[in-house]
Amino acid sequence: MDFHHSEDRQMLADTLGRYLQQRYPIDVRNRISGSEDGWSREHWAALAELGVVGALFGEEAGGFGGTGFDIAAVFEQLGKALVVEPFLCTLMAGRMLAKAGGQHALLGDAIAGTTILAFAHDEPQSRYDLADVATRAMRNGDGWVLTGIKAVVPQIEAADRVLVSARIDGEPGDESGIGLFLVDKAAAALRGYPMIDGGRGGELTLNATPATLITEDGHALIEDAVAAGIVALAWEAIGVMDVLKASTLDYLRTRKQFGVPIGKFQALQHRMATVALEIEQARSAAINAADALGKDRRTRERAVSAAKYTIGRVGTLAAEESIQMHGGIGMTWELPLSHFAKRLTMIGHQLGDEDHHIGRFVALGHAA
């Protein structure tokens, strides 16, 4: 397997990396994160113009990428700069709309950066179970109305259109009978709040809210979109961990105790070597997940669950060790490292934590 990016993909990653380094440094990122909106329309428009959003989708959707490695190239750079813009929700909602078909105009607006998409699926009781959908969809004349609650929807306040899962038939836990609907955010009740990692999320309450049916059989599309989201999170985590490793190595080389850099102490060298080795194992799992995204369901799902478990385990190690080796300053707001560690911790819980994915990996193996 050739692990190197193509020339075009590497050019996109380099261009995105330069843009973020020059125009999205940590002080700008923190100012955007702390703003009322929690994201930047200016930077979103500029990144869309660079083609960063288009790289997340295939040609059939109006983009020029869409593979696992295209997603990897983009999200690794986003992780290095700790970007808070609504890329993950755009990727997941857009991927489902593209596979459902018939939404070229909306996808075109999303790729152009003029429309923001969100995906509202998780519910207070669902606990990572993609089929545990209690929100109900009912016919209302020629249309549909939705009733239920969607919890912790990333960047819901930024969205213009929200893709919502709702049960047309069956009971929570059934994979069949889950439909996907487009909802105008203004038609639903919304409560937004800041997240611990600097992003924003919200609760969406639907009370006979009008909705447009996209598909009546949405479970397979949701599973595919979550797999793409996990690939994105895995590579965002790799970008974050590379920054943590570089920052910690730099600190060990410059911080002195007893007249010598603390990096000379063998105990710290061993701990740092363990972190570096584990990050490379996480990178291998992320590469495997990106490669498997376009393969059959079982191969894809086992690879993304393995990657999410590995990223969660290694991410905790990298965050804890980098903070501890920085001593007391590792926890301070002023040190960028603390913000990277918080994002890494949040990634460990998004779209399923370690316990969920190790169990799922085993179950998929037994089902073979």
Coordinates of C-alpha atoms in Angstrom, one line a residue:
M1 CA 0.0 0.0 0.0
D2 CA 1.3 3.5 -0.9
F3 CA 0.8 5.7 2.1
H4 CA 1.9 8.9 0.3
H5 CA -0.6 11.5 -0.8
S6 CA -1.1 12.2 -4.5
E7 CA 0.5 15.4 -5.8
D8 CA -2.9 17.2 -5.9
R9 CA -3.9 16.0 -2.5
Q10 CA -0.5 17.1 -1.0
M11 CA -0.8 20.5 -2.7
L12 CA -4.2 21.0 -1.0
A13 CA -2.9 20.0 2.4
D14 CA 0.1 22.3 2.0
T15 CA -2.1 25.2 0.9
L16 CA -4.5 24.6 3.8
G17 CA -1.6 24.3 6.3
R18 CA -0.1 27.6 5.1
Y19 CA -3.4 29.4 5.3
L20 CA -4.1 28.2 8.8
Q21 CA -0.6 29.0 10.0
Q22 CA -0.7 32.5 8.7
R23 CA -4.4 33.5 9.3
Y24 CA -5.6 31.1 12.0
P25 CA -3.0 31.1 14.8
I26 CA -4.0 30.1 18.2
D27 CA -4.9 33.6 19.4
V28 CA -7.3 34.0 16.4
R29 CA -8.7 30.6 17.0
N30 CA -9.4 31.3 20.7
R31 CA -11.0 34.7 19.8
I32 CA -13.3 32.9 17.2
S33 CA -14.1 30.2 19.7
G34 CA -15.1 32.7 22.4
S35 CA -17.2 34.8 20.1
E36 CA -21.0 34.8 20.2
D37 CA -21.2 32.7 17.0
G38 CA -18.3 30.4 17.9
W39 CA -17.2 30.2 14.3
S40 CA -16.0 32.6 11.5
R41 CA -18.0 33.3 8.4
E42 CA -15.0 35.1 6.9
H43 CA -12.6 32.1 7.4
W44 CA -15.3 29.6 6.3
A45 CA -15.9 31.5 3.0
A46 CA -12.1 31.8 2.4
L47 CA -11.6 28.0 3.1
A48 CA -14.5 27.1 0.8
E49 CA -12.9 29.3 -1.9
L50 CA -9.6 27.4 -1.4
G51 CA -11.5 24.2 -2.2
V52 CA -11.3 22.7 1.3
V53 CA -15.0 21.9 1.5
G54 CA -15.1 20.6 -2.1
A55 CA -12.3 18.1 -1.2
L56 CA -14.6 16.3 1.1
F57 CA -17.1 15.3 -1.6
G58 CA -16.8 13.3 -4.8
E59 CA -17.5 14.5 -8.4
E60 CA -21.0 13.2 -8.3
A61 CA -21.8 15.7 -5.5
G62 CA -20.0 18.6 -7.2
G63 CA -16.7 18.1 -5.3
F64 CA -13.3 16.8 -6.4
G65 CA -12.3 14.4 -3.6
G66 CA -14.5 12.4 -1.2
T67 CA -12.1 9.5 -0.5
G68 CA -10.8 8.5 2.9
F69 CA -7.4 10.0 2.1
D70 CA -9.0 13.3 0.9
I71 CA -10.8 13.6 4.2
A72 CA -7.5 12.7 6.0
A73 CA -5.5 15.4 4.2
V74 CA -8.0 18.1 5.2
F75 CA -8.7 17.1 8.8
E76 CA -5.0 16.5 9.7
Q77 CA -4.4 20.1 8.9
L78 CA -7.5 21.2 10.8
G79 CA -6.3 19.4 13.9
K80 CA -2.9 21.0 13.8
A81 CA -4.5 24.5 13.9
L82 CA -7.4 23.4 16.3
V83 CA -10.0 24.8 13.8
V84 CA -13.5 25.2 15.2
E85 CA -15.3 25.8 11.9
P86 CA -18.2 23.4 11.1
F87 CA -16.3 20.9 8.9
L88 CA -17.3 17.7 10.6
C89 CA -21.1 18.3 10.4
T90 CA -20.8 19.5 6.8
L91 CA -18.9 16.3 5.9
M92 CA -21.4 14.0 7.5
A93 CA -24.7 15.7 6.4
G94 CA -23.3 16.4 2.9
R95 CA -22.2 12.8 2.5
M96 CA -25.7 11.5 3.3
L97 CA -27.4 14.0 1.0
A98 CA -25.0 13.0 -1.8
K99 CA -25.6 9.3 -1.4
A100 CA -29.4 9.8 -1.1
G101 CA -29.4 11.8 -4.4
G102 CA -31.5 14.7 -5.7
Q103 CA -29.9 17.5 -3.6
H104 CA -27.3 18.9 -6.1
A105 CA -28.3 22.5 -5.5
L106 CA -28.1 22.3 -1.7
L107 CA -24.7 20.4 -2.0
G108 CA -23.5 23.0 -4.4
D109 CA -24.3 25.8 -1.9
A110 CA -22.6 23.9 0.9
I111 CA -19.4 23.3 -1.2
A112 CA -19.4 27.0 -2.2
G113 CA -19.6 27.9 1.5
T114 CA -22.9 29.8 1.3
T115 CA -25.0 27.2 3.2
I116 CA -24.0 25.4 6.4
L117 CA -25.3 21.9 7.1
A118 CA -25.7 20.1 10.4
F119 CA -26.6 16.5 11.3
A120 CA -28.9 15.9 14.3
H121 CA -29.0 12.2 15.2
D122 CA -27.9 11.5 18.8
E123 CA -30.7 11.6 21.4
P124 CA -30.5 11.7 25.2
Q125 CA -31.0 7.9 25.6
S126 CA -29.1 6.7 22.5
R127 CA -25.6 6.3 23.9
Y128 CA -23.8 5.8 20.5
D129 CA -26.4 3.3 19.2
L130 CA -27.1 4.5 15.7
A131 CA -30.5 2.6 15.6
D132 CA -31.8 4.0 18.9
V133 CA -33.9 6.7 17.3
A134 CA -37.1 7.7 19.2
T135 CA -37.9 10.9 17.3
R136 CA -41.1 10.3 15.4
A137 CA -41.9 11.3 11.8
M138 CA -45.6 11.5 10.9
R139 CA -47.3 12.3 7.6
N140 CA -49.1 15.6 7.5
G141 CA -51.0 16.0 4.3
D142 CA -48.4 15.9 1.5
G143 CA -45.6 16.6 3.9
W144 CA -44.1 15.4 7.2
V145 CA -43.7 16.6 10.7
L146 CA -41.2 15.5 13.3
T147 CA -41.5 15.3 17.1
G148 CA -38.6 14.5 19.5
I149 CA -35.3 15.8 20.9
K150 CA -31.8 15.7 19.4
A151 CA -28.9 16.2 21.8
V152 CA -25.4 17.6 21.6
V153 CA -25.6 18.5 17.9
P154 CA -22.2 20.0 16.9
Q155 CA -22.4 23.6 15.5
I156 CA -26.2 23.5 15.3
E157 CA -26.3 27.3 15.7
A158 CA -24.2 27.8 12.6
A159 CA -26.4 25.6 10.4
D160 CA -28.8 26.9 7.8
R161 CA -30.3 23.4 7.1
V162 CA -30.3 20.5 9.5
L163 CA -30.5 16.8 8.4
V164 CA -32.5 15.0 11.1
S165 CA -33.0 11.3 11.6
A166 CA -36.5 10.2 12.7
R167 CA -38.4 7.0 13.0
I168 CA -41.1 6.4 10.4
D169 CA -41.8 2.8 11.6
G170 CA -40.8 0.4 14.2
E171 CA -39.3 0.9 17.7
P172 CA -36.0 2.4 19.0
G173 CA -33.3 -0.1 18.3
D174 CA -34.7 -1.3 14.9
E175 CA -32.3 -0.6 12.0
S176 CA -35.2 -0.4 9.6
G177 CA -37.8 2.4 9.6
I178 CA -35.3 5.3 10.2
G179 CA -35.9 8.2 7.7
L180 CA -33.7 11.2 7.0
F181 CA -35.4 14.6 6.8
L182 CA -34.3 18.2 6.1
V183 CA -35.4 20.7 8.6
D184 CA -35.2 24.5 8.5
K185 CA -33.5 25.4 11.8
A186 CA -35.8 28.4 12.3
A187 CA -38.8 26.1 12.5
A188 CA -37.5 24.2 15.6
A189 CA -36.6 25.2 19.1
L190 CA -32.9 25.4 19.7
R191 CA -30.7 25.8 22.8
G192 CA -27.0 26.3 22.1
Y193 CA -24.0 26.2 24.4
P194 CA -20.2 26.2 24.4
M195 CA -18.4 22.9 24.5
I196 CA -15.4 22.1 26.7
D197 CA -13.1 21.9 23.7
G198 CA -13.9 25.4 22.4
G199 CA -16.5 24.3 19.8
R200 CA -20.3 24.9 20.2
G201 CA -23.2 22.4 20.3
G202 CA -26.9 22.5 21.0
E203 CA -30.2 20.7 21.7
L204 CA -32.8 20.6 19.0
T205 CA -36.4 20.2 20.1
L206 CA -38.9 19.2 17.4
N207 CA -42.6 19.6 18.1
A208 CA -44.6 18.7 15.0
T209 CA -41.9 20.6 13.1
P210 CA -42.4 20.6 9.3
A211 CA -39.7 18.5 7.5
T212 CA -38.8 17.4 3.9
L213 CA -38.2 13.7 3.4
I214 CA -34.9 12.7 1.9
T215 CA -35.1 8.9 2.3
E216 CA -37.2 6.5 4.2
D217 CA -34.3 4.0 4.6
G218 CA -31.6 6.0 6.3
H219 CA -29.7 3.6 8.6
A220 CA -27.1 2.5 6.0
L221 CA -26.4 6.1 5.0
I222 CA -26.0 7.1 8.7
E223 CA -23.6 4.3 9.3
D224 CA -21.5 5.3 6.2
A225 CA -21.5 9.0 7.3
V226 CA -20.4 8.1 10.8
A227 CA -17.6 6.0 9.3
A228 CA -16.5 9.0 7.3
G229 CA -16.8 11.2 10.5
I230 CA -14.6 8.7 12.4
V231 CA -11.9 8.9 9.7
A232 CA -12.1 12.7 9.9
L233 CA -11.8 12.6 13.7
A234 CA -9.0 10.1 13.6
W235 CA -6.9 12.4 11.4
E236 CA -7.8 15.5 13.3
A237 CA -6.5 13.7 16.4
I238 CA -3.3 12.8 14.5
G239 CA -2.8 16.5 13.7
V240 CA -3.4 17.4 17.4
M241 CA -1.1 14.7 18.7
D242 CA 1.7 15.8 16.4
V243 CA 1.4 19.3 17.8
L244 CA 1.4 18.0 21.4
K245 CA 4.5 15.8 20.7
A246 CA 6.4 18.7 19.0
S247 CA 5.5 21.1 21.8
T248 CA 6.6 18.7 24.6
L249 CA 9.9 17.8 22.9
D250 CA 10.6 21.5 22.5
Y251 CA 9.9 22.0 26.2
L252 CA 12.1 19.1 27.3
R253 CA 15.0 20.5 25.2
T254 CA 14.7 24.1 26.7
R255 CA 13.5 23.7 30.3
K256 CA 16.5 23.2 32.6
Q257 CA 16.8 21.7 36.1
F258 CA 20.1 21.2 37.9
G259 CA 21.8 23.1 35.1
V260 CA 20.8 20.7 32.3
P261 CA 17.7 20.4 30.0
I262 CA 15.2 18.0 31.6
G263 CA 15.1 16.1 28.3
K264 CA 18.5 14.6 29.4
F265 CA 16.8 12.7 32.2
Q266 CA 16.3 9.1 31.2
A267 CA 12.9 8.7 32.9
L268 CA 11.5 11.5 30.7
Q269 CA 13.2 10.1 27.6
H270 CA 11.5 6.7 28.1
R271 CA 8.1 8.4 28.6
M272 CA 8.5 10.5 25.5
A273 CA 9.6 7.5 23.5
T274 CA 6.5 5.6 24.5
V275 CA 4.2 8.6 23.5
A276 CA 6.0 8.9 20.1
L277 CA 5.7 5.1 19.4
E278 CA 2.0 5.1 20.4
I279 CA 1.2 8.1 18.1
E280 CA 2.8 6.2 15.2
Q281 CA 0.5 3.2 16.0
A282 CA -2.5 5.6 16.0
R283 CA -1.4 6.9 12.6
S284 CA -1.3 3.4 11.2
A285 CA -4.8 2.8 12.4
A286 CA -6.0 6.1 10.9
I287 CA -4.3 5.1 7.5
N288 CA -6.1 1.8 7.6
A289 CA -9.5 3.4 8.3
A290 CA -9.0 5.9 5.5
D291 CA -8.2 3.1 3.1
A292 CA -11.2 1.1 4.2
L293 CA -13.8 3.9 3.8
G294 CA -14.6 2.9 0.2
K295 CA -14.6 -0.9 0.9
D296 CA -17.4 -3.3 1.9
R297 CA -19.4 -2.6 5.0
R298 CA -17.7 -5.2 7.3
T299 CA -14.2 -4.2 6.4
R300 CA -15.0 -0.5 6.7
E301 CA -16.8 -0.8 10.0
R302 CA -14.1 -2.9 11.6
A303 CA -11.4 -0.6 10.4
V304 CA -13.1 2.6 11.7
S305 CA -13.9 1.0 15.1
A306 CA -10.3 -0.1 15.5
A307 CA -9.1 3.4 14.6
K308 CA -11.5 5.1 17.0
Y309 CA -10.5 2.8 19.8
T310 CA -6.8 3.3 19.1
I311 CA -7.2 7.1 18.8
G312 CA -9.1 7.3 22.1
R313 CA -6.5 5.2 24.0
V314 CA -3.5 7.0 22.5
G315 CA -5.1 10.4 22.7
T316 CA -5.6 10.0 26.4
L317 CA -2.0 9.0 26.9
A318 CA -0.7 11.8 24.7
A319 CA -2.8 14.5 26.4
E320 CA -2.0 13.3 29.9
E321 CA 1.8 12.9 29.3
S322 CA 2.2 16.2 27.5
I323 CA 0.5 18.1 30.4
Q324 CA 2.5 16.2 33.1
M325 CA 5.8 16.7 31.4
H326 CA 5.0 20.5 31.1
G327 CA 4.5 20.6 34.9
G328 CA 2.1 23.1 36.3
I329 CA 2.0 25.3 33.2
G330 CA 0.5 22.4 31.2
M331 CA -3.0 23.2 32.6
T332 CA -3.0 26.9 32.0
W333 CA -5.3 28.7 29.5
E334 CA -2.3 30.8 28.2
L335 CA -0.4 27.7 27.0
P336 CA -1.8 26.5 23.6
L337 CA -1.1 22.9 24.7
S338 CA -4.0 22.9 27.1
H339 CA -6.5 23.7 24.4
F340 CA -5.1 20.9 22.1
A341 CA -5.3 18.4 25.1
K342 CA -9.0 19.4 25.6
R343 CA -9.9 18.8 22.0
L344 CA -8.1 15.5 22.0
T345 CA -10.1 14.4 25.0
M346 CA -13.4 15.5 23.3
I347 CA -12.5 13.5 20.2
G348 CA -12.2 10.4 22.3
H349 CA -15.9 10.7 23.1
Q350 CA -17.3 11.9 19.8
L351 CA -19.0 9.2 17.6
G352 CA -18.3 6.5 20.2
D353 CA -15.7 6.2 22.9
E354 CA -13.1 3.4 23.4
D355 CA -15.4 1.0 25.3
H356 CA -18.1 1.3 22.6
H357 CA -15.7 0.7 19.7
I358 CA -13.7 -2.2 21.1
G359 CA -17.0 -4.0 21.8
R360 CA -18.3 -3.2 18.3
F361 CA -15.0 -4.4 16.8
V362 CA -15.3 -7.7 18.6
A363 CA -19.0 -8.1 17.7
L364 CA -18.3 -7.4 14.0
G365 CA -15.7 -10.1 14.1
H366 CA -18.1 -12.7 15.7
A367 CA -20.7 -11.8 13.1
A368 CA -18.4 -12.8 10.2

